[in-house]
Coordinates of C-alpha atoms and ligand atoms in Angstrom, one line a residue:
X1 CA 60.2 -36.5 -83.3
X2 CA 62.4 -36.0 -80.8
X3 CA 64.1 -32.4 -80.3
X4 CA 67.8 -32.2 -79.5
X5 CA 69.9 -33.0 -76.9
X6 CA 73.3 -31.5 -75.3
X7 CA 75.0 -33.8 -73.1
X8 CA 77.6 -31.5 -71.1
X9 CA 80.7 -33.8 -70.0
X10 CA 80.1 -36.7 -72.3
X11 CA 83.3 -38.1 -72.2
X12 CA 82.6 -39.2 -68.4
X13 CA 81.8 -42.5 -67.2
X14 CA 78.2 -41.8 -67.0
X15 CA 78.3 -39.4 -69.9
X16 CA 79.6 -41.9 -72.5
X17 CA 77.1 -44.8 -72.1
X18 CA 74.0 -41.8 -71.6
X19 CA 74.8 -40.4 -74.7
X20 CA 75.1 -43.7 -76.4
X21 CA 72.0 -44.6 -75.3
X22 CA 70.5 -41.2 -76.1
X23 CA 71.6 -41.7 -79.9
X24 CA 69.9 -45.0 -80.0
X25 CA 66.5 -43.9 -79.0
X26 CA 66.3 -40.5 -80.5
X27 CA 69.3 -40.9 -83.6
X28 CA 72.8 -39.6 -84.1
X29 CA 72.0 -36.2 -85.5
X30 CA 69.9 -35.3 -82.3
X31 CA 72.1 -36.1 -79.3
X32 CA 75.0 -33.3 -79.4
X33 CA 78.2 -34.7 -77.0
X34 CA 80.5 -31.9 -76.0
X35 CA 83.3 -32.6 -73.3
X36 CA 86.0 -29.9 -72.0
X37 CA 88.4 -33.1 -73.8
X38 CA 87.9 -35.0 -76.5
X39 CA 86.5 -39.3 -75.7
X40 CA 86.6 -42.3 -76.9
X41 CA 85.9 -43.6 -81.0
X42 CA 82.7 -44.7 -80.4
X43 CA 81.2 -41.4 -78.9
X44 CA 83.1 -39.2 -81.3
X45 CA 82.7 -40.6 -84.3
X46 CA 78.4 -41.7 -83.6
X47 CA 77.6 -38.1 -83.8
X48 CA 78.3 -34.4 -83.6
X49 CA 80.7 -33.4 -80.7
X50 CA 81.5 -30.0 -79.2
X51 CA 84.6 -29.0 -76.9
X52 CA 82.8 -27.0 -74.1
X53 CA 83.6 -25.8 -70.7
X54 CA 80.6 -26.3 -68.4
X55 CA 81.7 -22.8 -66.8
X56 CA 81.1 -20.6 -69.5
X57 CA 77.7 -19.7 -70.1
X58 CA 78.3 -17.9 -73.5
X59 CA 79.8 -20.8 -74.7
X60 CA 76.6 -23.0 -73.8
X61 CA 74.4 -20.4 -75.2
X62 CA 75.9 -20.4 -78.4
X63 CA 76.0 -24.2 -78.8
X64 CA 72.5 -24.2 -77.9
X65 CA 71.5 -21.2 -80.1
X66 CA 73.0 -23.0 -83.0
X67 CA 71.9 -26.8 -82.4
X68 CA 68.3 -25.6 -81.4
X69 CA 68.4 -27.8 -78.0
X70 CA 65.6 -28.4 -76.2
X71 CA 67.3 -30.3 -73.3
X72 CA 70.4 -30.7 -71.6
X73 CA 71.8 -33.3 -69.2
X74 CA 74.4 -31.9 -67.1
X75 CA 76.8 -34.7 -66.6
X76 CA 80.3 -32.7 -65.7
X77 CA 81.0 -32.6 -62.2
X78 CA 84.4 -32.9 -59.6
X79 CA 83.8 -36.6 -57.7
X80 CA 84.4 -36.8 -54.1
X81 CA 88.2 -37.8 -53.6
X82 CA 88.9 -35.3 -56.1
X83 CA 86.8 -32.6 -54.8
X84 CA 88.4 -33.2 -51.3
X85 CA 91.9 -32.2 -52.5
X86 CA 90.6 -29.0 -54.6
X87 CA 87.7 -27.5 -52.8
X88 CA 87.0 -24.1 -54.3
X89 CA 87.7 -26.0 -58.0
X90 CA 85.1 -28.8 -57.3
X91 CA 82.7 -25.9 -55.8
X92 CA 83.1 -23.4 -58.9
X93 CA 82.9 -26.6 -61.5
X94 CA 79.7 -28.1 -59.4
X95 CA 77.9 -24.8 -58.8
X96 CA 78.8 -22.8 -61.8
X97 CA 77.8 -25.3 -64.8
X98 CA 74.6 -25.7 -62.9
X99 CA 73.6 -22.0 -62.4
X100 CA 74.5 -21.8 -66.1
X101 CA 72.0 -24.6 -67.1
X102 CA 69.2 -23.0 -64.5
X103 CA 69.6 -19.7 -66.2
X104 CA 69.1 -20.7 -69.6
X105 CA 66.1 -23.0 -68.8
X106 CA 64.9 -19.7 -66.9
X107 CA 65.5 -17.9 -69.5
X108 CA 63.4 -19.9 -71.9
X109 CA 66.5 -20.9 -74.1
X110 CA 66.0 -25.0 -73.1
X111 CA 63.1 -26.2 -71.9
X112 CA 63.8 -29.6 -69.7
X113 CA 67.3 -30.0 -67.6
X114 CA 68.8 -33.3 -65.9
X115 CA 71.4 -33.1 -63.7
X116 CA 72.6 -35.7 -61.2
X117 CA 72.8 -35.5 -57.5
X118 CA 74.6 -38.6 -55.1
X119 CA 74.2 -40.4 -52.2
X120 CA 76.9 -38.0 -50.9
X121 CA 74.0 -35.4 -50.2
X122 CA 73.8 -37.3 -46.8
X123 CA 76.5 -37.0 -44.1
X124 CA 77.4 -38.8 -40.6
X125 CA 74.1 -37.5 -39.2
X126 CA 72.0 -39.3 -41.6
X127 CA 70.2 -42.5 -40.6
X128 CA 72.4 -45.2 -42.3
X129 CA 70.0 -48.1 -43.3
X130 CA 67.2 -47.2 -45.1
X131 CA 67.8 -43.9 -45.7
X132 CA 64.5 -41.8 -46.0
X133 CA 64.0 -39.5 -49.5
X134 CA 63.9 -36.4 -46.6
X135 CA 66.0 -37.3 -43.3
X136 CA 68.8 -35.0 -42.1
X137 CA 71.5 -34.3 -44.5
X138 CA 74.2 -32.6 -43.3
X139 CA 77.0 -33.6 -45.9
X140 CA 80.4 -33.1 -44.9
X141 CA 82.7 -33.4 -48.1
X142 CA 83.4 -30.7 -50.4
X143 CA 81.4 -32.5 -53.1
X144 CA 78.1 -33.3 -51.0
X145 CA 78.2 -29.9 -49.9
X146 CA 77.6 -28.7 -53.5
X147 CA 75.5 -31.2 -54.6
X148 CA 73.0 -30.8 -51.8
X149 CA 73.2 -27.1 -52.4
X150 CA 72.8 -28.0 -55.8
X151 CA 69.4 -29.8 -55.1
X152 CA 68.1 -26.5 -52.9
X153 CA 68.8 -24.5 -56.0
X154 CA 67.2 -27.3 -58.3
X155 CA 64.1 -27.1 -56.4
X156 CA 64.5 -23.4 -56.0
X157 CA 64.3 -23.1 -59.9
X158 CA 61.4 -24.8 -60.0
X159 CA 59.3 -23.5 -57.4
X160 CA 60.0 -19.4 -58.3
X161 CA 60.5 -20.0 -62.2
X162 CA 58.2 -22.8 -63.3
X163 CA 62.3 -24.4 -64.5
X164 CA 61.3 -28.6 -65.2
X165 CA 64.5 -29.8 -64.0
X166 CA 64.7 -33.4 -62.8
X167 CA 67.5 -35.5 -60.8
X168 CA 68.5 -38.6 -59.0
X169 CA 70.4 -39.1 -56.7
X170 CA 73.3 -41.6 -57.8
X171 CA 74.4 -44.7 -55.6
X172 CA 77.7 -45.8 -56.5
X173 CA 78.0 -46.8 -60.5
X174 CA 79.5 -49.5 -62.1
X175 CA 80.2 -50.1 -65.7
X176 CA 82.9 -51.7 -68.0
X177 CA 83.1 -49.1 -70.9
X178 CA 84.4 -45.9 -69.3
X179 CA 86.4 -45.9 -66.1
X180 CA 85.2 -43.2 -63.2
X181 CA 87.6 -40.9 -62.2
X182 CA 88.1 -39.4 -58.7
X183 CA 85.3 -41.0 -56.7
X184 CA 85.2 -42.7 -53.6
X185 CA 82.7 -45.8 -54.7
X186 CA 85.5 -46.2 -58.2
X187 CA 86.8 -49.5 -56.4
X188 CA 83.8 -51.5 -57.2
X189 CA 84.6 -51.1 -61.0
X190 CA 88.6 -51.1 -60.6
X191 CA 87.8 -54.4 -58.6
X192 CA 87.1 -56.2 -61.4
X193 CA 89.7 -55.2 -63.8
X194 CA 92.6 -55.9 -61.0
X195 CA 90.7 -59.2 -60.9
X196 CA 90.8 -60.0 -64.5
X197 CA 94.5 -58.5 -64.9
X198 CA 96.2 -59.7 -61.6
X199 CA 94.1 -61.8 -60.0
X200 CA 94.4 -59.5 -56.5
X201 CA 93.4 -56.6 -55.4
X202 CA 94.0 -53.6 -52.5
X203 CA 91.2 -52.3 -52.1
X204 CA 91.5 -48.3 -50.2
X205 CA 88.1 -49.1 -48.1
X206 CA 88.2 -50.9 -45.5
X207 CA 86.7 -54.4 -44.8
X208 CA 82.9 -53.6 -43.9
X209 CA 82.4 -50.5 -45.1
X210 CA 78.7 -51.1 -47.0
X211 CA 77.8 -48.6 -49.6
X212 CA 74.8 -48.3 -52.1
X213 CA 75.9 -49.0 -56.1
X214 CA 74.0 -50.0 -59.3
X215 CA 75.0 -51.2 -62.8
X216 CA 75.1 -48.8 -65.3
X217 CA 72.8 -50.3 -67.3
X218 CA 70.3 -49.4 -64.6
X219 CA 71.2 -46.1 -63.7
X220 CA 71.0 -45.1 -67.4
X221 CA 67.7 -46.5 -67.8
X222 CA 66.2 -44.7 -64.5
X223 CA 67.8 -41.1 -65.9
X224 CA 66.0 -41.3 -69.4
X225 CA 62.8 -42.9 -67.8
X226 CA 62.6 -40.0 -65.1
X227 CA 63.3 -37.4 -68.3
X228 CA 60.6 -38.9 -70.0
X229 CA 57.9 -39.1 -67.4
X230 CA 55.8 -36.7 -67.3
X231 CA 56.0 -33.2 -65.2
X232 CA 52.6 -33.8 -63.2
X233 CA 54.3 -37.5 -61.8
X234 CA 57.6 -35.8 -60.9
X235 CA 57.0 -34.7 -57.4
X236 CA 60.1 -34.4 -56.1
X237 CA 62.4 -31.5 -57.8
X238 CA 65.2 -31.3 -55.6
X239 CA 66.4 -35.4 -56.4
X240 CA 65.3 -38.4 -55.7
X241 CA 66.9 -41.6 -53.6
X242 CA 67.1 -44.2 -56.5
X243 CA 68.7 -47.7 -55.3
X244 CA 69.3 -51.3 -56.8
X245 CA 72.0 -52.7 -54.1
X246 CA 74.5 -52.7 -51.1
X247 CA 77.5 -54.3 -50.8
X248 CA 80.7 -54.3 -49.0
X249 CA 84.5 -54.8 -50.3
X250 CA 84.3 -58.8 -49.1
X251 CA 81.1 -59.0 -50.6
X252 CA 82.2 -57.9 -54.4
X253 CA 85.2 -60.2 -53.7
X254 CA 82.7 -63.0 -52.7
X255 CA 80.9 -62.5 -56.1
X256 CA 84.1 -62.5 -58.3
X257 CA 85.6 -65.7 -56.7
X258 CA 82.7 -67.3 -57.8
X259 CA 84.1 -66.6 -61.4
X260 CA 88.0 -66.8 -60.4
X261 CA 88.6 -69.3 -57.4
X262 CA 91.9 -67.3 -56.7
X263 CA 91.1 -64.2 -57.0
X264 CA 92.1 -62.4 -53.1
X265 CA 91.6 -59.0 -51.7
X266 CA 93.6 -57.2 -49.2
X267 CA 92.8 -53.7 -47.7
X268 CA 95.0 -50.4 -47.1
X269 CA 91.8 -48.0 -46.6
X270 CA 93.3 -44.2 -47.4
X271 CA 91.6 -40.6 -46.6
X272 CA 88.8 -41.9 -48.4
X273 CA 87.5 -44.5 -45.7
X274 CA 86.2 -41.2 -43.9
X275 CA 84.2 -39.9 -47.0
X276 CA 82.8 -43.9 -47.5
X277 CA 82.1 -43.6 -43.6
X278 CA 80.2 -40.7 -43.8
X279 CA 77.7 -42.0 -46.8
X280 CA 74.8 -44.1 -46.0
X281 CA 74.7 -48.0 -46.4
X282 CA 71.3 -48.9 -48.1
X283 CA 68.9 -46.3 -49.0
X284 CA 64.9 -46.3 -49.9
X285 CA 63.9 -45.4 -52.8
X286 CA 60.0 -46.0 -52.4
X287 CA 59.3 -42.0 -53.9
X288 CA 61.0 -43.0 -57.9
X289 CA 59.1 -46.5 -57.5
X290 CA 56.2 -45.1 -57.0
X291 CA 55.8 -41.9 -58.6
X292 CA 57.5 -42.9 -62.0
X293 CA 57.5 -46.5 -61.4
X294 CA 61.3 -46.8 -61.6
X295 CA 63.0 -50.9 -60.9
X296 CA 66.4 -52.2 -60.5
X297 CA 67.0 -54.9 -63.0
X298 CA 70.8 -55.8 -61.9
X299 CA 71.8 -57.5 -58.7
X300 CA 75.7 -57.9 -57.4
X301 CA 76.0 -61.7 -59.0
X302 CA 74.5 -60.2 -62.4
X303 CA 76.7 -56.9 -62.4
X304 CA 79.6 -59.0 -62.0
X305 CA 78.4 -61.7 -64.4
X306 CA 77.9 -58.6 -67.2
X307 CA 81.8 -56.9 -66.1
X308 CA 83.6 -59.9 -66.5
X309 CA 82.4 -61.1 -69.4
X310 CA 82.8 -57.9 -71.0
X311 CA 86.3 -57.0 -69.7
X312 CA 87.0 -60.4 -71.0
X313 CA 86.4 -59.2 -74.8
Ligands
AKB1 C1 81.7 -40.7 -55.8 O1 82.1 -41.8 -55.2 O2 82.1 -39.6 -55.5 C2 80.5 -40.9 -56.7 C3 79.2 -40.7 -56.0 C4 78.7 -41.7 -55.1 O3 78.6 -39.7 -56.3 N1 80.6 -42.1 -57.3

């Protein structure tokens, strides 16, 4: 039997769909969502919920003290766009909650962590195509800054206190039940709901601009799979490059018109074409595939098969 669960900022895109999932495998009782808000029917109404700020430690301790939880996924974060217009808030949320995590695995209160690192680790330096698991880094947004410093400390935690704390590193995601918020890759799921609504759509990156992305389904299946592998196949404890595809704006538009004929895009790229610039294109992901055997399942044509049909409902 499986031991509990916290899943800090389960109200997020990710968050929601991870702790559904979560329930599923391992039942309601034993995945505890908590959120500094409150989310949508379906989360809060599967199983117990808790209003926590990822910031304060006591408040963590105690919800772990009085679930006994053996693990936590740290899903709360500051995306990039956001994170560009509020630096030290995106550095204090992304740092603190993660420090607070570390400590209590250190401290022998939990005993497993997972907490999720980006593509946004790499910076202008970095070789775009193919980007190796260890290549120059470099980051230069507010967000990659934290979440590569994040990774040092990850690994950090492991190497000096035996802490078995595992992440990926997150393309772009996209998924029809929760809407991102604040990122710079959040065009490739508004996309489809402009298409369905309006049958247009402006996108703010500009034609050409090719970034890694997954479906959801995917990236949820990688995260549990690389919690539940175990410690001796985890090489890698800073993150790991995890991939499924590339695409550009005219590409996704491409794959949509082969659902709705008329469907056009037209392009006004804002502050965040230099963030989406600075990312790598494609990335290679050989480490996850072959030290816990991880596999894309969804292509572009499939991801948007599986978004329209279900923004359709
Ligand atoms: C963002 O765009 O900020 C995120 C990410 C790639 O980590 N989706």
């Amino acid at each position: 039997m499986h031991r509990p669960i916290l899943i800090i900022g389960a109200c997020g895109q990710i968050g929601t769909e991870l702790t559904m999932e979560l329930r599923e495998r391992y039942g309601n009782e034993k995945v505890i969502a908590s959120d500094i808000r409150e989310g949508g029917d379906t989360l809060m109404g599967s199983g117990p919920f808790e209003l926590l700020d990822a910031t304060n430690y006591a408040a963590i301790e105690d919800v772990v003290m009085h679930y006994e939880i053996d693990e936590i996924y740290l899903m709360a974060a500051m995306l990039s766009a956001t994170a560009e217009k509020f630096p030290m808030r995106a550095w204090n949320l992304n740092m603190n909650s993660l420090f607070n995590v570390l400590n209590l695995a250190k401290e022998s209160k939990i005993s497993k962590i997972f907490w999720p690192s980006s593509i946004a680790v790499f910076g202008p330096n970095t070789p775009k195509e193919n980007t190796p698991q260890n290549t120059i880094m470099e980051p230069s947004t507010v967000y990659g800054i934290s979440k590569q410093s994040g990774e040092r400390w990850c690994e950090y935690y492991f190497k000096k206190y035996g802490v078995d704390v595992r992440s990926v590193r997150y393309p772009g995601l996209i998924s029809w039940k929760t809407m991102p918020g604040g990122g710079t890759t959040d065009y490739a799921v508004e996309i489809y709901h402009e298409a369905l609504q309006k049958g247009q759509y402006e996108c703010f990156l500009d034609k050409g601009t090719k970034l890694p992305m997954m479906y959801m389904d995917d990236a949820i299946r990688a995260t549990i799979d690389l919690m539940e592998s175990p410690s001796e196949k985890i090489k890698v404890r800073s993150s790991y490059n995890l991939a499924s595809m590339s695409f550009t704006p005219e590409e996704i538009a491409e794959s949509i018109q082969k659902h709705i004929p008329d469907f056009t895009i037209s392009y006004a790229p804002d502050f965040r074409q230099q963030i989406a610039d600075s990312w790598p294109s494609s990335i290679d992901d050989s480490a996850a595939k072959e030290q816990w055997r991880w596999e894309p399942k969804f292509n572009l044509d499939q991801t948007t098969l599986e978004m329209l049909n279900n923004l359709k409902k």
